[in-house]
mmCIF file of C-alpha atoms in Angstrom:
data_model
loop_
_atom_site.group_PDB
_atom_site.id
_atom_site.type_symbol
_atom_site.label_atom_id
_atom_site.label_comp_id
_atom_site.label_asym_id
_atom_site.label_seq_id
_atom_site.Cartn_x
_atom_site.Cartn_y
_atom_site.Cartn_z
ATOM 1 C CA MET A 1 89.709 121.536 76.733
ATOM 2 C CA HIS A 2 89.871 119.064 79.579
ATOM 3 C CA GLU A 3 89.369 120.512 82.998
ATOM 4 C CA ARG A 4 92.644 120.671 84.882
ATOM 5 C CA GLN A 5 92.942 118.233 87.781
ATOM 6 C CA GLN A 6 94.566 119.648 90.898
ATOM 7 C CA PRO A 7 97.593 117.717 92.144
ATOM 8 C CA GLY A 8 96.492 115.247 94.780
ATOM 9 C CA ARG A 9 97.802 115.658 98.309
ATOM 10 C CA ARG A 10 97.828 112.153 99.674
ATOM 11 C CA ALA A 11 99.747 110.584 102.534
ATOM 12 C CA VAL A 12 101.495 107.324 101.796
ATOM 13 C CA LEU A 13 103.690 107.559 104.819
ATOM 14 C CA GLY A 14 101.175 106.768 107.525
ATOM 15 C CA ALA A 15 101.618 107.098 111.248
ATOM 16 C CA ALA A 16 105.250 105.984 111.265
ATOM 17 C CA ALA A 17 106.271 109.125 109.375
ATOM 18 C CA LEU A 18 103.735 111.491 110.851
ATOM 19 C CA GLY A 19 103.755 110.327 114.435
ATOM 20 C CA ALA A 20 100.529 109.754 116.327
ATOM 21 C CA GLY A 21 97.443 111.419 114.963
ATOM 22 C CA ALA A 22 95.559 111.895 111.763
ATOM 23 C CA VAL A 23 96.991 111.745 108.264
ATOM 24 C CA VAL A 24 95.617 113.186 105.066
ATOM 25 C CA LEU A 25 93.865 110.513 103.058
ATOM 26 C CA GLY A 26 91.993 110.156 99.825
ATOM 27 C CA GLY A 27 92.461 113.730 98.677
ATOM 28 C CA ALA A 28 92.820 117.334 99.732
ATOM 29 C CA GLY A 29 90.718 118.220 102.718
ATOM 30 C CA GLN A 30 89.867 114.638 103.691
ATOM 31 C CA ALA A 31 91.246 113.192 106.901
ATOM 32 C CA GLY A 32 91.042 109.939 108.768
ATOM 33 C CA ALA A 33 92.927 107.571 110.989
ATOM 34 C CA ALA A 34 96.115 106.120 109.612
ATOM 35 C CA GLY A 35 95.495 102.952 107.650
ATOM 36 C CA SER A 36 92.008 103.745 106.352
ATOM 37 C CA THR A 37 90.415 105.748 103.557
ATOM 38 C CA ALA A 38 86.987 106.647 102.325
ATOM 39 C CA HIS A 39 87.353 103.664 99.974
ATOM 40 C CA GLY A 40 88.306 101.199 102.694
ATOM 41 C CA HIS A 41 91.929 100.894 101.546
ATOM 42 C CA ARG A 42 94.980 100.754 103.795
ATOM 43 C CA GLY A 43 95.872 104.404 103.726
ATOM 44 C CA HIS A 44 97.255 104.183 100.200
ATOM 45 C CA GLY A 45 97.759 107.258 98.114
ATOM 46 C CA GLY A 46 99.962 110.327 98.041
ATOM 47 C CA HIS A 47 103.004 111.486 99.899
ATOM 48 C CA GLY A 48 103.329 113.903 102.709
ATOM 49 C CA GLY A 49 105.027 113.525 106.048
ATOM 50 C CA HIS A 50 104.278 117.116 107.111
ATOM 51 C CA GLY A 51 105.210 118.364 103.667
ATOM 52 C CA GLU A 52 108.489 116.458 103.509
ATOM 53 C CA LEU A 53 107.799 115.728 99.846
ATOM 54 C CA PRO A 54 106.346 118.403 97.598
ATOM 55 C CA VAL A 55 103.535 117.821 95.127
ATOM 56 C CA PRO A 56 104.297 117.347 92.339
ATOM 57 C CA LEU A 57 107.624 115.710 93.168
ATOM 58 C CA ILE A 58 110.429 115.027 90.711
ATOM 59 C CA VAL A 59 112.174 111.661 90.576
ATOM 60 C CA GLY A 60 115.716 111.602 89.231
ATOM 61 C CA HIS A 61 115.335 108.793 86.681
ATOM 62 C CA ARG A 62 118.304 106.468 87.240
ATOM 63 C CA GLY A 63 119.835 109.569 88.825
ATOM 64 C CA ALA A 64 120.459 112.464 86.467
ATOM 65 C CA SER A 65 120.933 110.194 83.480
ATOM 66 C CA GLY A 66 120.589 113.034 80.985
ATOM 67 C CA TYR A 67 123.970 114.263 82.204
ATOM 68 C CA ARG A 68 125.871 111.267 83.603
ATOM 69 C CA PRO A 69 125.874 107.521 82.797
ATOM 70 C CA GLU A 70 122.803 106.031 84.466
ATOM 71 C CA HIS A 71 122.897 104.195 87.779
ATOM 72 C CA THR A 72 126.276 105.500 88.854
ATOM 73 C CA PHE A 73 127.119 107.508 91.941
ATOM 74 C CA GLY A 74 127.940 110.349 89.576
ATOM 75 C CA SER A 75 124.372 110.257 88.285
ATOM 76 C CA TYR A 76 122.779 109.838 91.718
ATOM 77 C CA GLN A 77 124.855 112.596 93.318
ATOM 78 C CA LEU A 78 124.161 115.070 90.528
ATOM 79 C CA ALA A 79 120.411 114.413 90.717
ATOM 80 C CA LEU A 80 120.483 115.029 94.462
ATOM 81 C CA ASP A 81 122.588 118.167 94.055
ATOM 82 C CA MET A 82 120.151 119.453 91.423
ATOM 83 C CA GLY A 83 117.354 119.123 93.954
ATOM 84 C CA ALA A 84 115.566 115.983 92.796
ATOM 85 C CA ASP A 85 113.066 114.990 95.469
ATOM 86 C CA VAL A 86 113.579 111.241 94.989
ATOM 87 C CA ILE A 87 116.388 109.237 93.331
ATOM 88 C CA GLU A 88 115.591 106.032 91.415
ATOM 89 C CA GLN A 89 117.396 102.677 91.498
ATOM 90 C CA ASP A 90 116.685 99.573 89.392
ATOM 91 C CA LEU A 91 117.763 96.330 91.042
ATOM 92 C CA VAL A 92 119.117 93.134 89.494
ATOM 93 C CA PRO A 93 121.086 90.333 91.209
ATOM 94 C CA THR A 94 124.574 88.973 90.793
ATOM 95 C CA LYS A 95 125.344 85.264 90.599
ATOM 96 C CA ASP A 96 126.109 85.240 94.314
ATOM 97 C CA GLY A 97 122.904 87.029 95.268
ATOM 98 C CA HIS A 98 123.940 90.659 95.731
ATOM 99 C CA LEU A 99 121.584 93.373 94.484
ATOM 100 C CA VAL A 100 123.214 95.847 92.116
ATOM 101 C CA CYS A 101 121.881 98.930 90.356
ATOM 102 C CA ARG A 102 121.439 98.439 86.618
ATOM 103 C CA HIS A 103 118.428 99.196 84.463
ATOM 104 C CA GLU A 104 118.698 95.705 83.008
ATOM 105 C CA ASN A 105 120.541 92.526 83.827
ATOM 106 C CA ASP A 106 122.002 92.776 80.304
ATOM 107 C CA ILE A 107 125.065 94.933 80.979
ATOM 108 C CA THR A 108 126.417 94.925 77.423
ATOM 109 C CA ALA A 109 125.569 98.576 76.747
ATOM 110 C CA THR A 110 126.058 99.997 80.240
ATOM 111 C CA THR A 111 129.496 98.636 81.159
ATOM 112 C CA ASP A 112 132.828 97.967 79.493
ATOM 113 C CA VAL A 113 132.386 94.195 79.845
ATOM 114 C CA GLY A 114 132.967 93.715 76.106
ATOM 115 C CA ALA A 115 136.496 95.049 76.531
ATOM 116 C CA HIS A 116 137.382 92.402 79.138
ATOM 117 C CA PRO A 117 138.825 89.331 77.361
ATOM 118 C CA GLU A 118 138.609 87.317 80.570
ATOM 119 C CA PHE A 119 134.824 87.489 80.297
ATOM 120 C CA ALA A 120 134.493 86.841 76.556
ATOM 121 C CA SER A 121 133.164 83.328 77.184
ATOM 122 C CA ARG A 122 130.359 84.722 79.347
ATOM 123 C CA LYS A 123 128.648 86.258 76.332
ATOM 124 C CA THR A 124 125.460 84.314 75.728
ATOM 125 C CA THR A 125 121.905 84.459 74.417
ATOM 126 C CA LYS A 126 118.967 84.438 76.821
ATOM 127 C CA THR A 127 115.245 85.043 76.724
ATOM 128 C CA VAL A 128 114.183 87.565 79.354
ATOM 129 C CA ASP A 129 110.456 88.212 79.695
ATOM 130 C CA GLY A 130 109.854 86.920 76.193
ATOM 131 C CA THR A 131 112.641 88.918 74.542
ATOM 132 C CA GLU A 132 115.751 87.216 73.151
ATOM 133 C CA LEU A 133 118.946 89.048 74.094
ATOM 134 C CA THR A 134 122.595 88.392 73.344
ATOM 135 C CA GLY A 135 125.208 89.834 75.666
ATOM 136 C CA TRP A 136 126.516 89.662 79.211
ATOM 137 C CA PHE A 137 124.199 89.355 82.203
ATOM 138 C CA THR A 138 124.631 90.216 85.882
ATOM 139 C CA GLU A 139 123.411 86.809 87.045
ATOM 140 C CA ASP A 140 126.468 85.221 85.410
ATOM 141 C CA PHE A 141 128.942 87.313 87.428
ATOM 142 C CA THR A 142 129.887 87.330 91.080
ATOM 143 C CA LEU A 143 129.908 90.722 92.738
ATOM 144 C CA ALA A 144 133.698 90.674 92.866
ATOM 145 C CA GLU A 145 133.822 90.075 89.105
ATOM 146 C CA LEU A 146 131.229 92.740 88.399
ATOM 147 C CA LYS A 147 133.233 95.247 90.414
ATOM 148 C CA THR A 148 136.104 94.911 87.939
ATOM 149 C CA LEU A 149 133.892 96.517 85.273
ATOM 150 C CA ARG A 150 133.280 100.230 84.728
ATOM 151 C CA ALA A 151 130.008 101.911 83.806
ATOM 152 C CA LYS A 152 129.490 103.749 80.536
ATOM 153 C CA GLU A 153 126.814 105.735 78.721
ATOM 154 C CA ARG A 154 123.973 103.544 77.433
ATOM 155 C CA ILE A 155 122.930 105.731 74.457
ATOM 156 C CA PRO A 156 126.128 107.457 73.289
ATOM 157 C CA GLY A 157 124.655 108.321 69.916
ATOM 158 C CA ILE A 158 122.122 110.595 71.594
ATOM 159 C CA ARG A 159 124.112 111.658 74.649
ATOM 160 C CA GLN A 160 127.644 111.920 73.325
ATOM 161 C CA HIS A 161 128.479 114.415 76.075
ATOM 162 C CA ASN A 162 127.904 111.674 78.664
ATOM 163 C CA THR A 163 130.670 109.551 77.171
ATOM 164 C CA LEU A 164 133.113 111.953 78.821
ATOM 165 C CA TYR A 165 132.403 109.986 82.008
ATOM 166 C CA ASP A 166 132.750 106.476 80.580
ATOM 167 C CA GLY A 167 134.855 104.426 82.969
ATOM 168 C CA ARG A 168 134.634 106.951 85.801
ATOM 169 C CA TRP A 169 132.394 104.885 88.083
ATOM 170 C CA ALA A 170 131.865 101.257 89.030
ATOM 171 C CA VAL A 171 128.507 99.484 89.174
ATOM 172 C CA PRO A 172 127.028 100.315 92.607
ATOM 173 C CA THR A 173 125.463 97.779 94.901
ATOM 174 C CA PHE A 174 122.138 98.700 96.433
ATOM 175 C CA GLU A 175 123.685 98.466 99.893
ATOM 176 C CA GLU A 176 126.255 101.056 98.841
ATOM 177 C CA VAL A 177 123.389 103.300 97.737
ATOM 178 C CA LEU A 178 121.689 102.906 101.113
ATOM 179 C CA LYS A 179 124.901 103.917 102.885
ATOM 180 C CA TRP A 180 125.308 106.852 100.496
ATOM 181 C CA ALA A 181 121.738 107.988 101.169
ATOM 182 C CA ASP A 182 122.328 107.833 104.924
ATOM 183 C CA ARG A 183 125.516 109.895 104.629
ATOM 184 C CA GLN A 184 123.889 112.458 102.392
ATOM 185 C CA GLY A 185 120.894 112.675 104.682
ATOM 186 C CA ARG A 186 123.051 113.408 107.703
ATOM 187 C CA ARG A 187 125.040 115.974 105.751
ATOM 188 C CA ARG A 188 121.946 117.753 104.468
ATOM 189 C CA GLY A 189 119.835 117.445 107.577
ATOM 190 C CA ARG A 190 116.992 115.774 105.702
ATOM 191 C CA ARG A 191 116.176 112.289 104.546
ATOM 192 C CA VAL A 192 117.172 111.180 101.058
ATOM 193 C CA TRP A 193 114.257 109.520 99.307
ATOM 194 C CA LEU A 194 114.693 106.573 96.944
ATOM 195 C CA HIS A 195 112.421 105.010 94.279
ATOM 196 C CA ILE A 196 113.467 101.340 94.090
ATOM 197 C CA GLU A 197 112.427 98.966 91.296
ATOM 198 C CA THR A 198 112.540 95.179 91.176
ATOM 199 C CA LYS A 199 113.514 94.254 87.614
ATOM 200 C CA HIS A 200 112.245 91.045 85.984
ATOM 201 C CA PRO A 201 111.246 89.507 89.343
ATOM 202 C CA THR A 202 109.563 86.399 87.884
ATOM 203 C CA TYR A 203 112.598 85.681 85.711
ATOM 204 C CA PHE A 204 114.990 85.930 88.642
ATOM 205 C CA ARG A 205 112.809 83.913 91.004
ATOM 206 C CA LYS A 206 112.973 81.024 88.531
ATOM 207 C CA LEU A 207 116.777 81.247 88.738
ATOM 208 C CA GLY A 208 116.663 81.017 92.523
ATOM 209 C CA LEU A 209 117.562 84.701 92.828
ATOM 210 C CA GLY A 210 114.312 86.113 94.194
ATOM 211 C CA LEU A 211 114.553 89.891 94.537
ATOM 212 C CA GLU A 212 111.913 90.691 97.115
ATOM 213 C CA GLU A 213 113.390 88.854 100.094
ATOM 214 C CA ARG A 214 116.848 90.257 99.396
ATOM 215 C CA LEU A 215 115.450 93.773 99.057
ATOM 216 C CA ALA A 216 113.386 93.465 102.238
ATOM 217 C CA LYS A 217 116.424 92.226 104.177
ATOM 218 C CA LEU A 218 118.462 95.274 103.176
ATOM 219 C CA LEU A 219 115.615 97.679 103.874
ATOM 220 C CA LYS A 220 115.253 96.224 107.364
ATOM 221 C CA LYS A 221 119.007 96.404 107.957
ATOM 222 C CA TYR A 222 118.960 100.138 107.234
ATOM 223 C CA GLY A 223 115.623 100.926 108.870
ATOM 224 C CA ARG A 224 113.819 101.634 105.588
ATOM 225 C CA HIS A 225 111.117 98.975 105.844
ATOM 226 C CA ARG A 226 108.465 100.821 107.854
ATOM 227 C CA ARG A 227 105.516 102.815 106.618
ATOM 228 C CA GLY A 228 107.297 106.095 107.161
ATOM 229 C CA ALA A 229 110.505 105.047 105.416
ATOM 230 C CA PRO A 230 111.858 107.501 102.836
ATOM 231 C CA ASN A 231 111.440 105.278 99.822
ATOM 232 C CA PHE A 232 108.946 103.953 97.302
ATOM 233 C CA LEU A 233 109.134 100.380 96.030
ATOM 234 C CA GLN A 234 108.133 99.862 92.420
ATOM 235 C CA SER A 235 107.736 97.076 89.896
ATOM 236 C CA PHE A 236 106.082 96.332 86.565
ATOM 237 C CA GLU A 237 104.857 93.056 88.069
ATOM 238 C CA PRO A 238 101.909 93.237 90.487
ATOM 239 C CA GLY A 239 102.990 89.945 92.036
ATOM 240 C CA SER A 240 106.308 91.456 93.086
ATOM 241 C CA LEU A 241 104.591 94.298 94.922
ATOM 242 C CA GLN A 242 102.143 91.878 96.525
ATOM 243 C CA ARG A 243 105.078 89.828 97.777
ATOM 244 C CA LEU A 244 106.806 92.959 99.065
ATOM 245 C CA ASP A 245 103.585 94.033 100.730
ATOM 246 C CA GLU A 246 103.873 90.938 102.919
ATOM 247 C CA LEU A 247 107.496 91.705 103.810
ATOM 248 C CA VAL A 248 107.711 95.478 104.373
ATOM 249 C CA ASP A 249 105.335 98.356 105.010
ATOM 250 C CA CYS A 250 106.870 101.160 102.956
ATOM 251 C CA PRO A 251 104.928 102.739 100.041
ATOM 252 C CA LYS A 252 104.618 100.853 96.757
ATOM 253 C CA VAL A 253 104.004 101.977 93.172
ATOM 254 C CA LEU A 254 102.886 99.701 90.320
ATOM 255 C CA LEU A 255 104.607 100.605 87.067
ATOM 256 C CA LEU A 256 102.505 100.369 83.905
ATOM 257 C CA GLY A 257 103.586 100.317 80.280
ATOM 258 C CA GLY A 258 101.446 101.148 77.271
ATOM 259 C CA LEU A 259 97.743 100.258 77.221
ATOM 260 C CA LYS A 260 98.311 97.079 75.225
ATOM 261 C CA ASP A 261 101.115 95.854 77.473
ATOM 262 C CA ARG A 262 100.626 93.022 79.929
ATOM 263 C CA PRO A 263 102.652 92.508 83.114
ATOM 264 C CA TRP A 264 105.022 89.597 82.626
ATOM 265 C CA ASP A 265 103.772 87.734 85.685
ATOM 266 C CA PHE A 266 100.265 87.962 84.166
ATOM 267 C CA THR A 267 101.622 86.456 80.957
ATOM 268 C CA GLU A 268 103.241 83.612 82.885
ATOM 269 C CA ALA A 269 100.055 82.976 84.867
ATOM 270 C CA GLY A 270 97.717 83.202 81.869
ATOM 271 C CA ASP A 271 96.012 86.316 83.236
ATOM 272 C CA PRO A 272 94.619 88.132 80.166
ATOM 273 C CA ARG A 273 94.461 91.601 81.726
ATOM 274 C CA THR A 274 96.432 94.372 80.085
ATOM 275 C CA VAL A 275 97.352 97.861 81.257
ATOM 276 C CA ALA A 276 94.121 99.063 79.641
ATOM 277 C CA ASP A 277 92.228 96.835 82.095
ATOM 278 C CA LEU A 278 94.312 97.942 85.061
ATOM 279 C CA VAL A 279 93.672 101.672 84.537
ATOM 280 C CA THR A 280 89.890 101.281 84.571
ATOM 281 C CA PRO A 281 88.194 102.304 87.841
ATOM 282 C CA SER A 282 87.811 98.648 88.848
ATOM 283 C CA GLY A 283 91.412 97.869 87.926
ATOM 284 C CA LEU A 284 92.667 100.815 89.946
ATOM 285 C CA GLU A 285 90.601 99.719 92.941
ATOM 286 C CA TRP A 286 92.289 96.319 92.676
ATOM 287 C CA ILE A 287 95.744 97.928 92.574
ATOM 288 C CA ALA A 288 94.886 99.994 95.663
ATOM 289 C CA GLY A 289 94.598 96.745 97.597
ATOM 290 C CA PHE A 290 98.397 96.318 97.622
ATOM 291 C CA ALA A 291 99.929 99.538 96.271
ATOM 292 C CA ASP A 292 99.907 103.233 97.030
ATOM 293 C CA GLY A 293 100.281 104.521 93.511
ATOM 294 C CA ILE A 294 100.849 103.838 89.847
ATOM 295 C CA GLY A 295 103.718 104.812 87.579
ATOM 296 C CA PRO A 296 102.284 104.740 84.069
ATOM 297 C CA ASP A 297 103.942 105.574 80.802
ATOM 298 C CA LEU A 298 103.235 109.229 80.018
ATOM 299 C CA GLY A 299 101.249 108.077 76.993
ATOM 300 C CA VAL A 300 98.658 106.649 79.370
ATOM 301 C CA ILE A 301 98.200 110.150 80.850
ATOM 302 C CA ILE A 302 98.149 112.056 77.537
ATOM 303 C CA PRO A 303 98.197 109.909 74.368
ATOM 304 C CA ARG A 304 99.924 110.989 71.180
ATOM 305 C CA ASP A 305 98.193 111.060 67.808
ATOM 306 C CA LYS A 306 99.470 109.366 64.651
ATOM 307 C CA ASP A 307 101.847 112.267 64.063
ATOM 308 C CA GLY A 308 103.316 112.043 67.554
ATOM 309 C CA ARG A 309 101.570 115.150 68.883
ATOM 310 C CA LEU A 310 99.863 115.284 72.251
ATOM 311 C CA THR A 311 96.094 114.895 72.299
ATOM 312 C CA GLY A 312 93.896 115.441 75.367
ATOM 313 C CA PRO A 313 94.349 113.880 78.809
ATOM 314 C CA THR A 314 92.630 110.622 79.650
ATOM 315 C CA SER A 315 90.613 110.106 82.838
ATOM 316 C CA VAL A 316 93.384 108.054 84.459
ATOM 317 C CA VAL A 317 94.542 110.826 86.819
ATOM 318 C CA LYS A 318 91.022 111.455 88.073
ATOM 319 C CA ASP A 319 90.235 107.753 88.352
ATOM 320 C CA ALA A 320 93.491 106.921 90.154
ATOM 321 C CA HIS A 321 92.971 109.724 92.652
ATOM 322 C CA ALA A 322 89.430 108.506 93.253
ATOM 323 C CA ALA A 323 90.923 105.116 94.157
ATOM 324 C CA GLY A 324 93.332 106.765 96.605
ATOM 325 C CA LEU A 325 96.386 106.285 94.389
ATOM 326 C CA VAL A 326 99.119 108.733 93.470
ATOM 327 C CA LEU A 327 100.626 108.910 89.998
ATOM 328 C CA HIS A 328 104.358 109.008 89.251
ATOM 329 C CA PRO A 329 104.479 108.620 85.444
ATOM 330 C CA TYR A 330 107.656 108.238 83.371
ATOM 331 C CA THR A 331 109.798 109.570 81.660
ATOM 332 C CA GLY A 332 110.468 113.229 80.946
ATOM 333 C CA ARG A 333 113.512 113.872 78.753
ATOM 334 C CA ASN A 334 114.825 117.028 77.101
ATOM 335 C CA GLU A 335 115.940 115.727 73.715
ATOM 336 C CA ASN A 336 113.757 116.131 70.620
ATOM 337 C CA THR A 337 113.858 112.401 69.917
ATOM 338 C CA PHE A 338 111.935 111.704 73.129
ATOM 339 C CA LEU A 339 109.544 114.666 73.108
ATOM 340 C CA PRO A 340 106.052 114.825 71.587
ATOM 341 C CA ALA A 341 106.243 116.172 68.042
ATOM 342 C CA ASP A 342 104.601 119.476 68.975
ATOM 343 C CA PHE A 343 107.394 120.218 71.440
ATOM 344 C CA ARG A 344 110.360 119.400 69.207
ATOM 345 C CA ARG A 345 112.502 122.290 68.043
ATOM 346 C CA GLY A 346 114.721 122.211 64.962
ATOM 347 C CA SER A 347 115.743 119.174 62.940
ATOM 348 C CA ASP A 348 118.431 117.692 65.190
ATOM 349 C CA PRO A 349 116.871 114.741 67.056
ATOM 350 C CA ASP A 350 119.548 114.936 69.764
ATOM 351 C CA ALA A 351 119.097 118.657 70.432
ATOM 352 C CA TYR A 352 116.868 119.945 73.215
ATOM 353 C CA GLY A 353 113.291 120.786 72.382
ATOM 354 C CA ASP A 354 110.669 122.628 74.408
ATOM 355 C CA ALA A 355 110.922 120.232 77.340
ATOM 356 C CA LEU A 356 109.555 122.802 79.781
ATOM 357 C CA GLY A 357 106.426 123.151 77.676
ATOM 358 C CA ALA A 358 105.945 119.393 77.537
ATOM 359 C CA TYR A 359 106.468 119.041 81.287
ATOM 360 C CA ARG A 360 103.863 121.738 81.921
ATOM 361 C CA ARG A 361 101.315 119.875 79.814
ATOM 362 C CA TYR A 362 101.833 116.675 81.786
ATOM 363 C CA LEU A 363 101.942 118.347 85.198
ATOM 364 C CA ALA A 364 98.747 120.266 84.444
ATOM 365 C CA THR A 365 96.848 116.966 84.463
ATOM 366 C CA GLY A 366 97.309 116.746 88.242
ATOM 367 C CA ILE A 367 99.930 113.995 88.397
ATOM 368 C CA ASP A 368 101.650 113.782 91.767
ATOM 369 C CA GLY A 369 105.161 113.336 90.447
ATOM 370 C CA LEU A 370 107.250 112.791 87.344
ATOM 371 C CA PHE A 371 110.336 110.771 86.493
ATOM 372 C CA SER A 372 112.899 112.746 84.526
ATOM 373 C CA ASP A 373 116.368 112.172 83.098
ATOM 374 C CA ASN A 374 116.847 115.937 83.478
ATOM 375 C CA PRO A 375 115.653 116.707 87.000
ATOM 376 C CA ASP A 376 116.769 120.343 86.900
ATOM 377 C CA THR A 377 114.478 121.029 83.937
ATOM 378 C CA ALA A 378 111.586 119.102 85.450
ATOM 379 C CA LEU A 379 111.987 120.934 88.765
ATOM 380 C CA LEU A 380 111.651 124.287 87.022
ATOM 381 C CA ALA A 381 108.332 123.168 85.578
ATOM 382 C CA ALA A 382 107.177 121.583 88.839
ATOM 383 C CA GLU A 383 107.764 124.783 90.821
ATOM 384 C CA GLU A 384 104.947 126.408 88.853
ATOM 385 C CA PHE A 385 102.490 123.800 90.146
ATOM 386 C CA ARG A 386 103.546 123.491 93.770
ATOM 387 C CA GLY A 387 101.393 125.089 96.421
ATOM 388 C CA ARG A 388 98.380 125.458 94.155
#
């Protein structure tokens, strides 16, 4: 058995959130001045703000996308009402430069665009980060045009119950989400935290639709650009976070795919490093130079064997914490088709398995948070680990 790692208590918020004085840095029981750590980093790691965020925290993945079509106000509101600690948005641009919330710029599966004959000629084939896709793309629509579409369930074969809400909501802009978060925060008497991802940033920069500057401008407009701001910025491309690090001070999380994956900006630049290189102690030290945490695929935390069953934890949690980084891995889901084989129940791939058991296994590694499509289920598991 691998020794259980305690959840790290780290402060990514810095003095802006905590006020003057010391912040917790580097791990439980260690303290120092804001902006420094035992490793010489910039105060990266963890989340705190006088306990504003619990450890481990639960991120509503695209809202509560297990119950409502993803990246809609229905999904975001339900995740918040369920008690999710942070709500996630993925950002892509429109033709006229507005940031909207979609998991991908290909909106074929997440909107009713295919039912709009006026946009039939917009269907096209593109290569996005090395993958050829045929469909409709946000960068070919103005915001006004995009607002004529309605959102729908992305995976109706698995989540047929979500199709009940097809057409109920429009595609939200990120500015609308910021206004929503402010309203909800005032209503609830506490800040609403967001986890904000730049999608395909190299691809969009080549189109003249750079994401980082647009995101930074909106964060500054709504006072969410400082170190103590209630949001995390995330990307699968290190270069995007490095660019954001020059523009805003709020916490940043580098997303990581499977061990063999390579960030697309690395591919474009001829950098041979893969995720396997980035989760070594030296790779994590490099990440800590511009980010506060990592968001790896859950398989990086606990791999699966050839039969799809969980094996033992890797050293990534321990190594990331040693580098002053928090871990917000993705993605917990309740359905059998997404669960490790040893937590599936029955023969129906769309039925729920032992999601609570799977969540417990992942949380026991000491991760600081977890993305979940089903935040209510994940929160039940997380409660068992909070305050330890």
